[in-house]
Coordinates of C-alpha atoms and ligand atoms in Angstrom, one line a residue:
Chain A
M91 CA 113.8 17.3 84.1
K92 CA 112.2 14.1 85.2
M93 CA 111.9 12.9 81.5
L94 CA 115.6 13.4 81.3
G95 CA 116.1 11.1 84.3
A96 CA 116.7 13.5 87.1
T97 CA 115.3 13.3 90.6
V98 CA 113.8 16.7 91.3
V99 CA 113.7 18.0 94.9
P100 CA 111.7 21.1 95.5
A101 CA 113.1 23.9 97.7
T102 CA 110.7 24.5 100.5
S103 CA 112.7 27.1 102.5
G104 CA 112.6 30.9 102.4
S105 CA 110.8 32.5 99.5
K106 CA 110.9 29.1 97.6
T107 CA 112.5 30.8 94.5
L108 CA 115.7 30.3 92.6
K109 CA 117.7 31.9 95.4
D110 CA 116.4 29.4 97.9
A111 CA 116.9 26.5 95.5
T112 CA 120.6 27.7 95.3
N113 CA 120.7 27.8 99.1
E114 CA 119.4 24.3 99.3
A115 CA 121.8 23.0 96.7
I116 CA 124.7 24.5 98.7
R117 CA 123.3 23.0 101.9
D118 CA 123.0 19.6 100.3
W119 CA 126.6 19.9 99.2
I120 CA 127.7 20.8 102.7
N121 CA 125.9 17.7 104.0
H122 CA 127.3 15.3 101.4
P123 CA 130.8 16.5 100.4
Q124 CA 132.2 12.9 99.9
N125 CA 129.7 11.8 97.2
T126 CA 128.5 15.0 95.7
H127 CA 130.0 17.1 93.0
Y128 CA 128.4 20.5 93.1
I129 CA 127.4 22.1 89.9
I130 CA 125.5 25.3 89.4
G131 CA 123.3 26.5 86.6
S132 CA 124.5 30.1 86.4
V133 CA 127.6 32.3 86.6
V134 CA 127.1 32.8 90.3
G135 CA 128.3 31.1 93.5
P136 CA 131.8 30.9 95.0
H137 CA 135.0 31.0 92.9
P138 CA 135.7 29.1 90.6
Y139 CA 132.1 28.5 89.7
P140 CA 131.3 31.8 87.9
D141 CA 134.5 31.4 85.8
M142 CA 133.9 27.7 85.1
V143 CA 130.3 28.3 84.0
A144 CA 131.2 31.2 81.8
R145 CA 133.9 29.2 80.1
L146 CA 131.6 26.2 79.5
Q147 CA 128.8 28.5 78.2
S148 CA 131.3 30.3 75.9
V149 CA 130.5 27.7 73.3
I150 CA 127.5 29.9 72.5
S151 CA 129.6 32.8 71.2
K152 CA 131.9 30.3 69.4
E153 CA 128.8 29.0 67.6
I154 CA 127.5 32.5 67.0
K155 CA 130.8 33.3 65.2
A156 CA 130.6 30.1 63.1
Q157 CA 127.0 30.6 62.1
L158 CA 127.4 34.3 61.4
K159 CA 130.3 33.6 59.0
K160 CA 128.2 31.0 57.2
H161 CA 125.2 33.2 56.9
T162 CA 126.7 36.6 56.3
G163 CA 130.4 36.0 55.5
K164 CA 131.2 38.4 58.4
L165 CA 133.0 37.4 61.6
L166 CA 131.5 39.8 64.1
P167 CA 127.9 40.7 64.9
T168 CA 127.1 44.4 65.6
H169 CA 124.9 43.6 68.5
V170 CA 124.5 40.6 70.9
I171 CA 121.4 40.7 73.1
A172 CA 120.8 38.2 75.9
C173 CA 118.7 38.0 79.0
V174 CA 120.3 38.0 82.5
G175 CA 119.1 36.1 85.5
G176 CA 122.4 35.1 87.1
G177 CA 123.9 35.7 83.7
S178 CA 125.2 32.4 82.3
N179 CA 123.6 32.5 78.8
A180 CA 124.6 36.1 78.5
A181 CA 128.1 35.3 79.7
G182 CA 128.4 32.6 77.0
A183 CA 126.9 34.7 74.3
F184 CA 129.2 37.7 75.1
Y185 CA 132.3 35.7 75.9
H186 CA 134.3 35.8 72.7
F187 CA 133.1 39.3 71.9
I188 CA 134.1 41.0 75.2
K189 CA 137.4 42.2 73.7
E190 CA 135.8 43.2 70.4
K191 CA 134.9 46.7 71.3
K192 CA 132.9 47.2 68.1
V193 CA 130.4 44.6 69.2
S194 CA 127.7 46.1 71.3
L195 CA 126.7 43.8 74.2
V196 CA 123.1 44.2 75.5
A197 CA 122.1 42.5 78.7
V198 CA 118.4 42.4 79.5
E199 CA 117.2 41.9 83.0
A200 CA 113.7 41.2 84.2
A201 CA 111.8 44.3 85.2
G202 CA 108.9 42.2 86.5
C203 CA 105.9 44.4 87.1
G204 CA 108.0 47.5 86.5
L205 CA 111.3 48.8 88.0
Q206 CA 109.5 50.9 90.6
S207 CA 106.7 48.4 91.4
G208 CA 108.6 46.6 94.2
K209 CA 108.1 43.5 92.1
S210 CA 111.2 43.4 90.0
A211 CA 114.4 41.4 89.5
A212 CA 116.5 44.1 87.7
T213 CA 119.6 43.8 89.8
T214 CA 121.8 46.5 88.1
Q215 CA 119.0 49.0 88.5
L216 CA 117.9 48.1 92.1
G217 CA 121.0 46.5 93.6
S218 CA 124.2 47.5 95.3
T219 CA 127.5 45.7 96.2
G220 CA 126.9 42.7 98.3
V221 CA 127.8 39.0 98.9
L222 CA 125.4 36.2 98.1
H223 CA 126.2 32.5 97.5
G224 CA 129.9 33.1 98.0
S225 CA 130.5 35.8 95.5
K226 CA 130.8 39.6 95.8
S227 CA 128.7 41.3 93.1
L228 CA 125.6 43.4 92.7
L229 CA 122.7 42.3 94.9
M230 CA 119.2 43.4 95.6
Q231 CA 119.2 44.0 99.4
T232 CA 117.9 46.2 102.2
A233 CA 120.0 48.8 103.9
D234 CA 120.7 46.2 106.6
G235 CA 122.1 43.7 104.0
Q236 CA 119.1 41.3 104.0
V237 CA 118.5 39.9 100.5
V238 CA 115.3 41.2 98.9
E239 CA 112.8 38.8 97.3
P240 CA 112.8 39.6 93.6
H241 CA 110.0 39.0 91.2
S242 CA 109.8 37.9 87.6
I243 CA 107.3 36.0 85.6
S244 CA 110.2 33.7 84.5
A245 CA 111.6 31.5 87.2
G246 CA 115.1 31.7 85.7
L247 CA 115.3 35.5 86.0
D248 CA 113.8 35.6 89.5
Y249 CA 117.1 36.0 91.2
P250 CA 118.3 38.9 93.4
G251 CA 121.9 39.0 92.1
I252 CA 124.0 38.8 88.9
G253 CA 127.4 37.1 88.4
P254 CA 130.5 39.1 89.2
L255 CA 131.4 39.2 85.5
H256 CA 128.2 41.0 84.7
A257 CA 128.7 43.4 87.6
N258 CA 132.0 44.3 86.0
L259 CA 130.5 44.7 82.5
F260 CA 127.9 47.0 84.0
K261 CA 130.4 49.1 86.1
T262 CA 132.8 49.5 83.2
G263 CA 130.1 50.2 80.7
R264 CA 131.3 47.4 78.4
A265 CA 127.8 46.0 78.2
S266 CA 124.6 48.1 78.3
F267 CA 121.9 46.9 80.7
D268 CA 118.2 47.3 80.1
S269 CA 115.1 45.5 81.3
S270 CA 111.9 44.0 80.0
T271 CA 108.7 43.7 82.0
D272 CA 106.6 40.5 82.4
D273 CA 104.1 41.8 79.9
E274 CA 106.7 42.8 77.3
A275 CA 108.3 39.4 77.5
V276 CA 105.0 37.5 77.1
K277 CA 104.1 39.8 74.1
A278 CA 107.5 39.1 72.5
A279 CA 107.1 35.4 73.0
M280 CA 103.6 35.4 71.4
N281 CA 105.1 37.4 68.5
L282 CA 108.0 34.9 67.9
C283 CA 105.5 32.0 68.0
K284 CA 103.3 33.6 65.3
K285 CA 106.1 34.8 63.1
E286 CA 108.5 31.8 63.3
G287 CA 106.6 29.0 65.0
I288 CA 109.1 29.0 67.8
I289 CA 107.9 29.0 71.5
P290 CA 110.8 30.7 73.4
A291 CA 111.5 30.3 77.1
L292 CA 110.1 33.1 79.1
E293 CA 113.6 34.1 80.1
S294 CA 114.7 34.4 76.4
A295 CA 111.5 36.4 75.6
H296 CA 112.9 39.2 77.8
A297 CA 115.9 39.5 75.3
L298 CA 113.5 39.3 72.3
A299 CA 111.4 42.2 73.8
Q300 CA 114.5 44.3 73.7
L301 CA 114.4 44.4 69.9
N302 CA 111.4 46.7 70.0
K303 CA 113.2 49.2 72.1
M304 CA 116.3 49.6 70.0
K305 CA 116.9 51.3 66.6
F306 CA 118.9 49.3 64.0
K307 CA 120.4 50.0 60.6
K308 CA 119.6 47.7 57.7
T309 CA 123.2 46.6 57.7
D310 CA 123.4 45.7 61.4
R311 CA 124.0 42.0 62.3
V312 CA 121.9 41.5 65.4
V313 CA 122.1 38.3 67.4
V314 CA 119.4 37.6 70.0
N315 CA 120.3 34.6 72.2
L316 CA 117.4 32.3 72.5
S317 CA 118.6 30.6 75.7
G318 CA 115.8 28.1 75.9
R319 CA 112.6 26.6 74.7
G320 CA 109.2 27.4 76.0
D321 CA 108.0 23.8 76.8
K322 CA 108.5 24.5 80.5
D323 CA 106.5 27.7 80.3
L324 CA 103.4 26.5 78.6
A325 CA 101.3 26.7 81.7
T326 CA 102.2 30.4 82.1
Y327 CA 101.6 31.2 78.4
M328 CA 98.2 29.5 78.5
K329 CA 97.0 32.1 81.0
F330 CA 97.5 34.8 78.4
L331 CA 95.5 33.1 75.6
Chain B
M640 CA 143.8 42.7 131.3
M641 CA 143.2 39.2 129.8
N642 CA 140.6 38.9 127.1
V643 CA 137.5 37.4 128.6
L644 CA 137.4 34.5 126.2
D645 CA 141.0 33.6 127.0
A646 CA 140.1 33.9 130.7
V647 CA 137.4 31.3 130.4
F648 CA 139.8 28.7 128.9
A649 CA 142.6 29.7 131.4
E650 CA 140.3 29.0 134.3
K651 CA 138.5 26.0 132.9
K652 CA 140.3 23.7 130.6
K653 CA 137.4 21.2 130.1
N654 CA 133.6 21.1 129.6
V655 CA 133.2 24.6 128.4
L656 CA 129.6 25.1 127.4
N657 CA 128.9 27.6 124.6
I658 CA 125.2 28.1 123.8
Y659 CA 124.1 29.6 120.5
C660 CA 121.0 31.8 120.5
T661 CA 119.5 33.9 117.7
A662 CA 119.2 37.6 118.4
G663 CA 115.6 38.8 118.4
F664 CA 114.2 35.3 118.9
P665 CA 111.6 34.2 119.8
L666 CA 110.6 37.9 120.4
M667 CA 112.4 41.0 119.4
E668 CA 113.1 41.8 123.1
S669 CA 114.1 38.2 124.0
T670 CA 117.8 38.7 123.3
T671 CA 118.7 40.2 126.7
E672 CA 116.4 38.0 128.7
V673 CA 117.8 34.8 127.0
M674 CA 121.4 35.9 127.4
L675 CA 121.1 36.8 131.1
A676 CA 119.2 33.5 131.8
L677 CA 122.0 31.6 130.0
Q678 CA 124.6 33.3 132.3
D679 CA 122.5 32.5 135.4
A680 CA 122.0 28.9 134.3
G681 CA 125.8 28.4 134.0
A682 CA 126.7 28.7 130.3
D683 CA 130.3 29.7 129.9
I684 CA 130.1 31.5 126.6
I685 CA 127.2 32.8 124.5
E686 CA 127.3 32.7 120.7
L687 CA 124.8 35.3 119.6
G688 CA 123.5 34.8 116.0
I689 CA 122.9 37.8 113.8
P690 CA 119.9 36.9 111.7
Y691 CA 120.3 36.7 107.9
S692 CA 117.8 36.1 105.1
D693 CA 120.0 33.4 103.6
P694 CA 121.9 31.4 106.3
V695 CA 123.4 28.7 104.1
A696 CA 125.4 27.0 106.8
D697 CA 122.3 26.5 108.9
G698 CA 119.7 23.7 109.0
P699 CA 115.9 24.2 109.3
I700 CA 115.6 25.1 113.0
I701 CA 118.1 28.0 112.9
Q702 CA 116.8 29.1 109.5
Q703 CA 113.4 29.4 111.0
S704 CA 114.7 31.3 114.0
N705 CA 116.5 33.7 111.6
M706 CA 113.3 34.3 109.6
Q707 CA 111.2 34.8 112.8
A708 CA 113.8 37.3 114.2
L709 CA 113.9 39.3 110.9
Q710 CA 110.1 39.4 110.9
N711 CA 110.3 40.7 114.5
G712 CA 112.4 43.6 113.1
I713 CA 115.8 42.7 114.4
T714 CA 118.8 44.6 112.9
L715 CA 122.5 44.9 113.8
T716 CA 121.9 48.4 115.2
K717 CA 119.2 46.9 117.5
I718 CA 121.4 44.0 118.5
F719 CA 124.1 46.5 119.6
E720 CA 121.5 48.5 121.6
Q721 CA 120.4 45.3 123.3
L722 CA 124.0 44.3 124.2
T723 CA 124.7 47.8 125.5
Q724 CA 121.6 47.5 127.8
I725 CA 123.1 44.4 129.6
K726 CA 126.8 45.2 129.3
N727 CA 127.2 45.7 133.0
R728 CA 125.2 42.7 134.0
L729 CA 126.7 40.1 131.5
H730 CA 130.1 38.9 132.5
I731 CA 130.5 35.8 130.3
P732 CA 132.0 36.3 126.9
V733 CA 129.8 36.9 123.9
V734 CA 130.8 35.8 120.4
L735 CA 128.8 37.2 117.5
M736 CA 128.0 34.7 114.7
G737 CA 126.7 35.9 111.4
Y738 CA 127.0 36.1 107.7
I739 CA 129.3 38.5 105.9
N740 CA 126.7 40.6 103.9
P741 CA 124.9 42.4 106.8
V742 CA 128.3 43.1 108.3
L743 CA 129.6 44.6 105.0
Q744 CA 126.6 46.8 104.7
Y745 CA 127.1 48.0 108.3
G746 CA 130.8 48.5 107.4
M747 CA 133.5 46.3 108.8
E748 CA 135.1 49.1 110.8
N749 CA 131.9 50.3 112.3
F750 CA 130.9 46.7 113.0
C751 CA 134.1 46.0 114.9
K752 CA 134.0 49.3 116.7
D753 CA 130.4 48.9 117.9
A754 CA 130.8 45.2 118.8
A755 CA 133.9 46.0 120.9
A756 CA 132.2 48.9 122.6
C757 CA 129.4 46.7 123.8
G758 CA 131.7 44.1 125.1
V759 CA 131.8 41.4 122.4
S760 CA 134.9 39.2 122.4
G761 CA 134.9 37.4 119.1
I762 CA 133.3 37.2 115.7
I763 CA 132.4 34.1 113.6
L764 CA 131.6 34.7 109.9
P765 CA 131.5 31.3 108.2
D766 CA 131.3 32.8 104.7
L767 CA 134.3 35.1 105.2
P768 CA 137.2 33.5 103.3
M769 CA 140.4 33.4 105.3
Y770 CA 142.5 35.2 102.7
E771 CA 140.1 38.1 102.6
F772 CA 140.2 38.3 106.4
E773 CA 144.0 38.4 106.3
K774 CA 144.2 40.9 103.5
Y775 CA 141.5 43.4 104.4
Y776 CA 140.2 42.9 107.9
A777 CA 142.8 41.4 110.3
S778 CA 144.1 44.9 111.1
I779 CA 140.7 46.2 112.0
F780 CA 140.0 43.2 114.3
K781 CA 143.3 43.8 116.0
K782 CA 142.6 47.5 116.5
Y783 CA 139.4 46.6 118.4
K784 CA 140.9 43.6 120.2
L785 CA 138.4 41.2 118.6
N786 CA 139.1 37.6 118.0
C787 CA 138.1 36.2 114.6
I788 CA 137.1 32.5 115.0
F789 CA 137.3 30.2 111.9
L790 CA 135.6 26.9 111.3
I791 CA 137.2 23.6 110.4
S792 CA 135.3 20.4 109.4
P793 CA 136.1 16.8 108.4
S794 CA 136.8 17.9 104.9
T795 CA 139.3 20.6 105.9
S796 CA 142.9 19.7 104.9
K797 CA 145.6 19.6 107.4
E798 CA 147.3 22.8 106.1
R799 CA 144.0 24.6 106.1
M800 CA 143.3 23.6 109.7
K801 CA 146.7 25.0 110.6
K802 CA 145.9 28.2 108.9
A803 CA 142.5 28.5 110.5
D804 CA 144.1 27.9 113.9
A805 CA 146.8 30.5 113.2
L806 CA 144.3 33.2 112.2
S807 CA 141.8 32.4 115.0
G808 CA 141.9 33.7 118.5
G809 CA 139.9 32.7 121.6
F810 CA 139.0 29.3 120.3
L811 CA 138.9 27.3 117.1
Y812 CA 135.5 26.0 116.0
A813 CA 135.4 22.4 114.8
V814 CA 132.3 21.4 113.0
S815 CA 131.3 18.0 114.3
S816 CA 130.6 16.4 110.9
S817 CA 130.0 17.4 107.3
T818 CA 126.7 19.0 108.0
T819 CA 124.7 22.2 108.3
T820 CA 123.6 23.1 111.8
G821 CA 121.2 20.9 113.7
T822 CA 122.1 17.4 112.4
Q823 CA 125.1 15.1 112.3
N824 CA 126.3 13.3 109.2
S825 CA 126.1 9.6 110.2
S826 CA 128.0 8.4 107.2
E827 CA 131.3 9.6 108.7
N828 CA 133.4 8.0 111.4
K829 CA 132.9 10.8 114.0
I830 CA 135.1 9.3 116.7
N831 CA 138.1 8.9 114.3
Y832 CA 137.7 12.6 113.4
F833 CA 137.4 13.7 117.0
K834 CA 140.6 11.7 117.8
K835 CA 142.4 13.4 115.0
L836 CA 141.3 16.8 116.4
A837 CA 142.4 15.9 119.9
A838 CA 145.8 14.8 118.5
A839 CA 146.3 18.0 116.4
K840 CA 148.4 20.5 118.3
F841 CA 146.3 23.6 117.9
K842 CA 147.4 26.8 119.6
N843 CA 143.7 27.6 120.4
P844 CA 141.4 25.7 122.6
L845 CA 139.0 23.7 120.5
L846 CA 135.2 23.8 120.7
I847 CA 133.1 21.2 118.8
G848 CA 129.7 22.3 117.4
F849 CA 126.9 21.5 115.0
G850 CA 124.5 18.6 115.7
I851 CA 125.2 18.4 119.5
Q852 CA 121.8 18.0 121.1
D853 CA 122.0 16.8 124.6
K854 CA 124.2 15.8 127.6
T855 CA 125.5 12.7 125.9
G856 CA 126.5 14.5 122.8
F857 CA 128.1 17.3 124.9
E858 CA 130.1 14.9 127.1
E859 CA 131.2 12.9 124.1
A860 CA 132.6 16.0 122.4
C861 CA 134.2 17.2 125.6
Q862 CA 136.3 14.1 125.8
Y863 CA 138.2 15.3 122.7
A864 CA 138.0 19.1 123.0
S865 CA 137.9 21.9 125.6
G866 CA 134.1 22.0 125.2
A867 CA 131.2 22.1 122.9
I868 CA 128.6 24.4 121.3
I869 CA 124.9 23.7 121.3
G870 CA 122.6 25.7 118.9
S871 CA 119.6 24.1 117.2
A872 CA 118.5 21.9 120.1
F873 CA 118.5 25.0 122.4
I874 CA 116.6 27.1 119.8
Q875 CA 114.1 24.3 119.4
H876 CA 113.6 24.1 123.1
I877 CA 112.9 27.8 123.7
S878 CA 111.0 28.3 120.4
T879 CA 107.5 27.5 121.8
A880 CA 108.2 28.2 125.5
K881 CA 105.6 30.4 127.4
N882 CA 108.3 31.3 129.9
V883 CA 111.5 31.8 128.0
Q884 CA 113.7 32.4 131.1
K885 CA 112.5 29.2 132.6
A886 CA 113.0 27.2 129.3
V887 CA 116.5 28.5 129.0
K888 CA 117.4 27.4 132.5
E889 CA 115.7 24.1 132.0
F890 CA 117.7 23.4 128.9
V891 CA 121.1 24.3 130.4
H892 CA 120.4 22.2 133.4
T893 CA 119.7 19.1 131.3
I894 CA 123.2 19.5 129.9
R895 CA 124.9 20.6 133.1
P896 CA 122.9 19.7 136.2
I897 CA 123.0 22.2 139.1
E898 CA 125.9 21.4 141.4
Q899 CA 124.6 20.2 144.8
Ligands
PLP1542 C1 116.0 29.2 79.3 C2 116.7 30.1 80.3 N1 117.3 31.2 79.9 C3 117.9 32.0 80.8 C4 118.0 31.7 82.2 C5 118.6 32.6 83.1 O1 119.8 32.2 83.6 P1 121.2 32.9 83.2 O2 121.0 34.3 83.4 O3 122.2 32.3 84.0 O4 121.4 32.6 81.7 C6 117.4 30.5 82.6 C7 117.5 30.1 84.0 O5 116.9 29.1 84.5 C8 116.7 29.7 81.7 O6 116.1 28.5 82.0

């Protein structure tokens, strides 16, 4: 981020994770409304942000369509698989296929150390309806409505909620939701690196890990969204070498 | 019978002092002690904060008090128990301030019912949108005779200020500057904004809050409004006190000296 010219301010409040960085960004906006334009990195936050971010990210499914046509001559994939933290890359990858009922949409959350371990970020499995950062969606929380600290090895999936669009895809069954653990993600990342020479972001590795859990036909056209590169995750990967 | 909040403003048109305290802070059992001491020391209204894990409208001091109170084990159920304990001894109005999520989990109807039963007069939920209030909750508030109090700030449009005033009861809450609690935004012309507030013909009495720290700040705000709200400075003052009751009285007396 610094190489790209940004000033980076660490969030020091609360649990010091993505949720707290989002709190701090909102607080900064409250304190500087005249000279600040608030932007958010996922399909969360108050309206119209989830909708805006989903539309901007929809370029991903537009590009999937174009590339698929070029490589297979077909317009639609059979499966689109994407990881979900707040859900922006998944929203973008799903966007133009949501109405195409033949395309199976697969969202992969971070199971962390396991769904029942108490150290997880799989919101659809562990959450209930709640309000965080200005939108009503699914949220990991206590019975008293306090937000629970999630866990994932990937900073970008370490978020206790999902965008309202994903809550809808989950409730209506339009997308299927599964999860990958920290270990499964790291293993999938190592595998992609060996096979293709690509180091994926830890977040994206959760979507890759999903491939091992599904059965496909030879004729299926499966798209996994590689939402980011692993440059930022090298320090974590090195611990597993 | 007149609502106790309305009664405060009917009797006293100026210099109304509303002090914010966090429930369950500094200790779980401090709530009742702090509230009774505030009453004794001469506060006119108490704004009781419902602790939340993610209080985005709050600065570091109130964030910290929220975290401490949650660690102490405070819950809404416990807060209503504490309020019930002092119901017969507390005569000044209590306004609950909190964030919407804990309230939704408790259930809006249950929340209003229990709040009203222990004598609460008004509710402040800064992350409850006005249109949601109108559409889903206004009738519940009415049923339990609770005022909903909305916030306006320097970036609120004129029409929105009008709407906030129309939906509010008891008083209207004017945020002193574009800021989270505990500080003031020095880049804005505060006095111009205060003058604009004073000139607006609101149906409700106006209280100014956020970043008001001492007697000077209190008196300045009171020139343009019916009174003011002090939070962070009070929380800061009692946070490390050995004798909480004494610290509460000390603080209130710095704002409003004991009448001779
Ligand atoms: C590379 C990458 N992928 C995915 C995510 C998860 O975010 P979202 O669920 O909004 O796509 C992040 C978040 O930081 C990320 O950096």
